[in-house]
């Protein structure tokens, strides 16, 4: 079985750990792995140049989490990391005071940047980096091209004027406190999905949308030309997992993003934003065959199902690997049911 | 008084520390500094790209030594440095196993590379880096252009064939054990002295050639188009300090370099290699008005003086700041004598 997951960083990595665990239970290969093929198509809109280095936060978060070397206390970076180089860079006035990287984390960025400067495309760089650990899945950037997410805000320094920030500055420096007026995928028109992405979607038996930010993670992936169409065109059922539980975001600040694009912070509203696959009224076309909501949102499930998105309510909190695996199991079960339809 | 020193890394930094100390004694400004202006024109032929970062060993060695933060035990890098990032880069297979950089050292290279990638020229980058400490002198790269020294050797893997290595590989990896057939300044024809270099030489009251490697440090500086002519054209006396004492190199492997260009490892032979300033028989033209040799080489001094290079024998070992200052004093005294001529 071939499973493709569209994923952002933190939520994506927790969900992917669950999918990997579930596939190992359900389709074991007899040596601790699985006969299934799991591919993650990862958001690159948060990527940035910092101190002359290319930083890819979502790819790294998933890599570190799936390798079991992530820092669970801080929620980013590598466990046991130090910040000797970053402190020194601050002395030189290089980089941003609001974006600190650990030494081991910086080493990965130095390696990545060295390879990129040699002309090696990002998907191949990602292959090299993940080869160090037996992840049990394939990480693919959504695109090799530099399509960075920018945020249009009211300029805090010049009332009445607007300003465009890199997503990381808005998210990390301002903690999404400046009201977002729009999200822009810089240079998106010239971009293409990374090699392997369209093939993975076409060959998939199941496509899952991780419970990541629907706007700046999943939305950014889908904004790469050709990618949304490939999700719509796959023969596989497409099942999404709500990142909203009981009208609140599980983690991060997705509500600030949803508000900016006029979508309520509500599990059903996000499903309608993605749209049912046959719905051409959704900009770019609808995507979902199935949708998982938390049990607290069960009341809206029937209406969604009637509207063509088969919706199931299950416990959605990704507290640990076991609970994540249970969510993955529910998503895969729903996909199997949709495939038999 | 304006003093300009042409300098390589280790020998250059020790000598410069002595010149700085001597000028503070001889021409004090009343607050611990000097009224004199000291400029070092520094070799950049050892510079290299490593792991996507621009490394400038001689500039850094002088910077760290003059700032008093160099590692005197290892002889390179910063005191108290760690190698956490380098160890991680080795895990990724990035960089060279024979060239390790400390974490603080790497931070300087990250900052430098970030600025260079922004289009800031190397001399301005050097200005930014040295601004952090009150060095009491100005460090100027000989050129902003990437003119890396290559070494032509007999290929150890293919007898009968020759191979061209980066100087750092020959020096650091092979410890100069492969017989050098020639030194090449890669891309030198298109290079120019960094802004400020020609001006400093034209305005100088004294020009000193540090006891650095005559071939791959001083020779590389002089190989930048226009630089040798500027040394020859300055109204200031030009005094060199022998890097050879008693027929042996003081440090490093300058003998391997001298042998390659057919010069004996001998204080007088190096002086004749530089040539007296009026000597047009030297390729590119001679440079020296004066020359310092160690007392063990006093026997050759008179012959050199008769040949037009006024030579003085003094203790030349740069053991500490005091002995370096004494050498600097002898060089400045000789220059003053030559200026009165």
XYZ file of N, CA, C and O in Angstrom, chain A residues 51-53 63 78-82 84-85 88-89 91-94 103-104 106-108 110-111 114-115 117 128-130 132-133, chain B residues 51-53 63 78-82 84-85 88-89 91-94 103-104 106-108 110-111 114-115 117 128-130 132-133:
256
model
N 21.504 34.233 7.725
C 22.967 34.228 7.852
C 23.608 33.488 6.677
O 24.590 32.767 6.853
N 23.015 33.657 5.499
C 23.565 33.015 4.306
C 23.303 31.535 4.212
O 23.839 30.858 3.327
N 22.486 31.012 5.127
C 22.193 29.580 5.149
C 20.717 29.360 4.827
O 19.858 30.160 5.198
N 12.078 15.506 10.042
C 13.267 14.649 10.068
C 13.668 14.324 11.506
O 13.866 13.155 11.871
N 16.955 20.052 17.775
C 17.432 18.749 18.208
C 17.633 18.697 19.712
O 18.053 19.679 20.324
N 17.374 17.553 20.257
C 17.513 17.380 21.700
C 18.988 17.534 22.103
O 19.887 17.103 21.380
N 19.216 18.188 23.222
C 20.578 18.337 23.730
C 21.424 19.311 22.948
O 22.650 19.299 23.073
N 20.785 20.127 22.144
C 21.584 21.037 21.322
C 22.074 22.231 22.156
O 21.540 22.527 23.221
N 23.134 22.862 21.670
C 23.709 24.053 22.295
C 23.566 25.212 21.311
O 23.171 25.004 20.164
N 26.087 27.781 20.755
C 27.363 28.490 20.785
C 27.575 29.330 19.524
O 27.991 30.489 19.607
N 27.276 28.748 18.378
C 27.493 29.477 17.129
C 26.485 30.614 16.999
O 26.842 31.733 16.605
N 27.500 33.559 18.946
C 28.608 34.246 18.282
C 28.113 35.039 17.066
O 28.561 36.161 16.834
N 27.185 34.451 16.310
C 26.621 35.186 15.175
C 25.941 36.463 15.648
O 26.009 37.499 14.985
N 26.867 38.237 18.132
C 27.950 39.199 18.369
C 28.367 39.894 17.073
O 28.739 41.060 17.076
N 28.317 39.148 15.986
C 28.678 39.728 14.693
C 27.508 40.505 14.098
O 27.653 41.092 13.024
N 26.346 40.447 14.713
C 25.181 41.137 14.157
C 24.611 40.451 12.937
O 23.969 41.080 12.095
N 24.819 39.153 12.835
C 24.339 38.394 11.673
C 23.179 37.509 12.110
O 23.222 36.905 13.178
N 23.453 24.408 17.502
C 24.674 24.110 16.762
C 24.502 22.916 15.821
O 24.925 22.958 14.668
N 23.881 21.842 16.310
C 23.689 20.663 15.472
C 22.721 20.975 14.340
O 22.876 20.508 13.211
N 22.305 23.951 13.042
C 23.055 24.775 12.099
C 23.929 23.921 11.183
O 24.081 24.226 9.999
N 24.502 22.860 11.745
C 25.346 21.989 10.922
C 24.531 21.416 9.763
O 25.015 21.355 8.624
N 23.295 21.005 10.052
C 22.441 20.490 8.973
C 22.188 21.577 7.934
O 22.187 21.310 6.726
N 24.180 24.135 7.282
C 25.431 24.361 6.549
C 25.583 23.294 5.464
O 25.896 23.595 4.314
N 25.332 22.035 5.845
C 25.434 20.938 4.868
C 24.430 21.164 3.730
O 24.789 21.086 2.545
N 25.544 24.050 1.530
C 26.704 23.681 0.711
C 26.236 22.886 -0.504
O 26.672 23.132 -1.637
N 25.329 21.940 -0.282
C 24.836 21.126 -1.398
C 24.005 21.956 -2.374
O 24.150 21.838 -3.596
N 24.269 25.095 -2.954
C 25.176 25.986 -3.694
C 25.935 25.224 -4.778
O 26.411 25.816 -5.746
N 19.569 13.146 0.956
C 20.859 12.957 1.627
C 20.730 13.095 3.141
O 21.346 12.344 3.904
N 19.967 14.097 3.560
C 19.862 14.338 5.000
C 19.131 13.185 5.693
O 19.528 12.732 6.762
N 18.045 12.696 5.084
C 17.266 11.647 5.742
C 17.935 10.277 5.662
O 17.579 9.367 6.417
N 20.616 9.482 6.772
C 21.407 9.233 7.978
C 20.659 8.378 8.994
O 21.291 7.703 9.806
N 19.334 8.436 8.986
C 18.546 7.651 9.935
C 17.530 6.799 9.177
O 17.010 7.224 8.145
N 32.564 23.669 2.807
C 31.184 23.486 3.274
C 30.331 24.708 2.943
O 29.479 25.116 3.734
N 30.592 25.283 1.768
C 29.798 26.437 1.341
C 30.149 27.725 2.051
O 29.464 28.729 1.881
N 31.217 27.696 2.844
C 31.616 28.883 3.607
C 32.971 29.370 3.122
O 33.829 28.571 2.736
N 43.714 38.412 12.946
C 42.634 39.004 13.752
C 42.630 38.420 15.163
O 42.619 39.160 16.158
N 40.546 29.908 17.615
C 40.297 30.696 18.815
C 40.484 29.859 20.070
O 40.162 28.676 20.107
N 40.977 30.508 21.097
C 41.225 29.808 22.355
C 39.887 29.337 22.950
O 38.855 30.008 22.815
N 39.897 28.152 23.516
C 38.693 27.642 24.174
C 37.599 27.228 23.220
O 36.443 27.063 23.612
N 37.948 27.037 21.960
C 36.898 26.703 20.998
C 36.538 25.221 21.089
O 37.313 24.401 21.601
N 35.365 24.902 20.608
C 34.866 23.524 20.552
C 34.668 23.147 19.087
O 34.788 23.994 18.209
N 31.907 21.161 17.826
C 30.625 20.466 17.771
C 30.040 20.472 16.354
O 29.573 19.445 15.859
N 30.095 21.625 15.714
C 29.509 21.721 14.376
C 30.356 20.943 13.372
O 29.816 20.222 12.518
N 29.629 17.359 13.464
C 28.334 17.074 12.831
C 28.442 17.155 11.309
O 27.873 16.324 10.592
N 29.202 18.130 10.820
C 29.408 18.227 9.368
C 30.081 16.965 8.844
O 29.764 16.489 7.744
N 29.664 14.020 10.015
C 28.597 13.004 9.920
C 27.824 13.134 8.611
O 27.358 12.160 8.039
N 27.658 14.384 8.177
C 26.944 14.611 6.917
C 27.864 14.420 5.711
O 27.417 14.535 4.574
N 29.145 14.223 5.961
C 30.073 14.067 4.837
C 30.365 15.372 4.125
O 30.723 15.375 2.950
N 30.239 16.468 4.828
C 30.471 17.785 4.232
C 31.778 18.354 4.779
O 32.062 18.224 5.970
N 33.890 25.977 16.540
C 32.551 26.540 16.442
C 32.573 28.068 16.349
O 31.866 28.660 15.530
N 33.382 28.713 17.175
C 33.450 30.177 17.143
C 34.085 30.645 15.842
O 33.673 31.651 15.254
N 33.921 28.975 13.032
C 32.906 28.775 12.007
C 31.909 29.924 11.989
O 31.448 30.342 10.921
N 31.572 30.420 13.169
C 30.617 31.535 13.231
C 31.160 32.736 12.459
O 30.418 33.391 11.718
N 32.462 33.016 12.613
C 33.062 34.117 11.853
C 32.949 33.844 10.352
O 32.680 34.750 9.561
N 30.668 31.954 8.886
C 29.263 32.095 8.489
C 28.937 33.576 8.287
O 28.326 33.957 7.282
N 29.363 34.406 9.229
C 29.107 35.850 9.104
C 29.761 36.398 7.839
O 29.129 37.092 7.044
N 27.930 35.198 4.750
C 26.635 35.885 4.605
C 26.846 37.266 3.995
O 26.131 37.671 3.068
N 27.855 37.976 4.476
C 28.120 39.324 3.945
C 28.615 39.255 2.506
O 28.181 40.038 1.655
N 27.962 36.996 0.328
C 26.828 36.625 -0.530
C 25.891 37.808 -0.756
O 25.144 37.831 -1.730
N 34.418 44.923 9.032
C 33.346 44.586 9.981
C 33.837 43.623 11.057
O 33.497 43.761 12.226
N 34.607 42.626 10.625
C 35.048 41.618 11.594
C 36.024 42.227 12.603
O 35.931 41.956 13.806
N 36.953 43.059 12.142
C 37.954 43.591 13.063
C 37.397 44.704 13.946
O 37.989 45.035 14.975
N 35.128 44.529 15.916
C 34.686 43.999 17.221
C 35.733 44.171 18.320
O 35.379 44.202 19.488
N 37.001 44.219 17.937
C 38.062 44.377 18.935
C 38.917 45.587 18.577
O 39.164 45.844 17.389
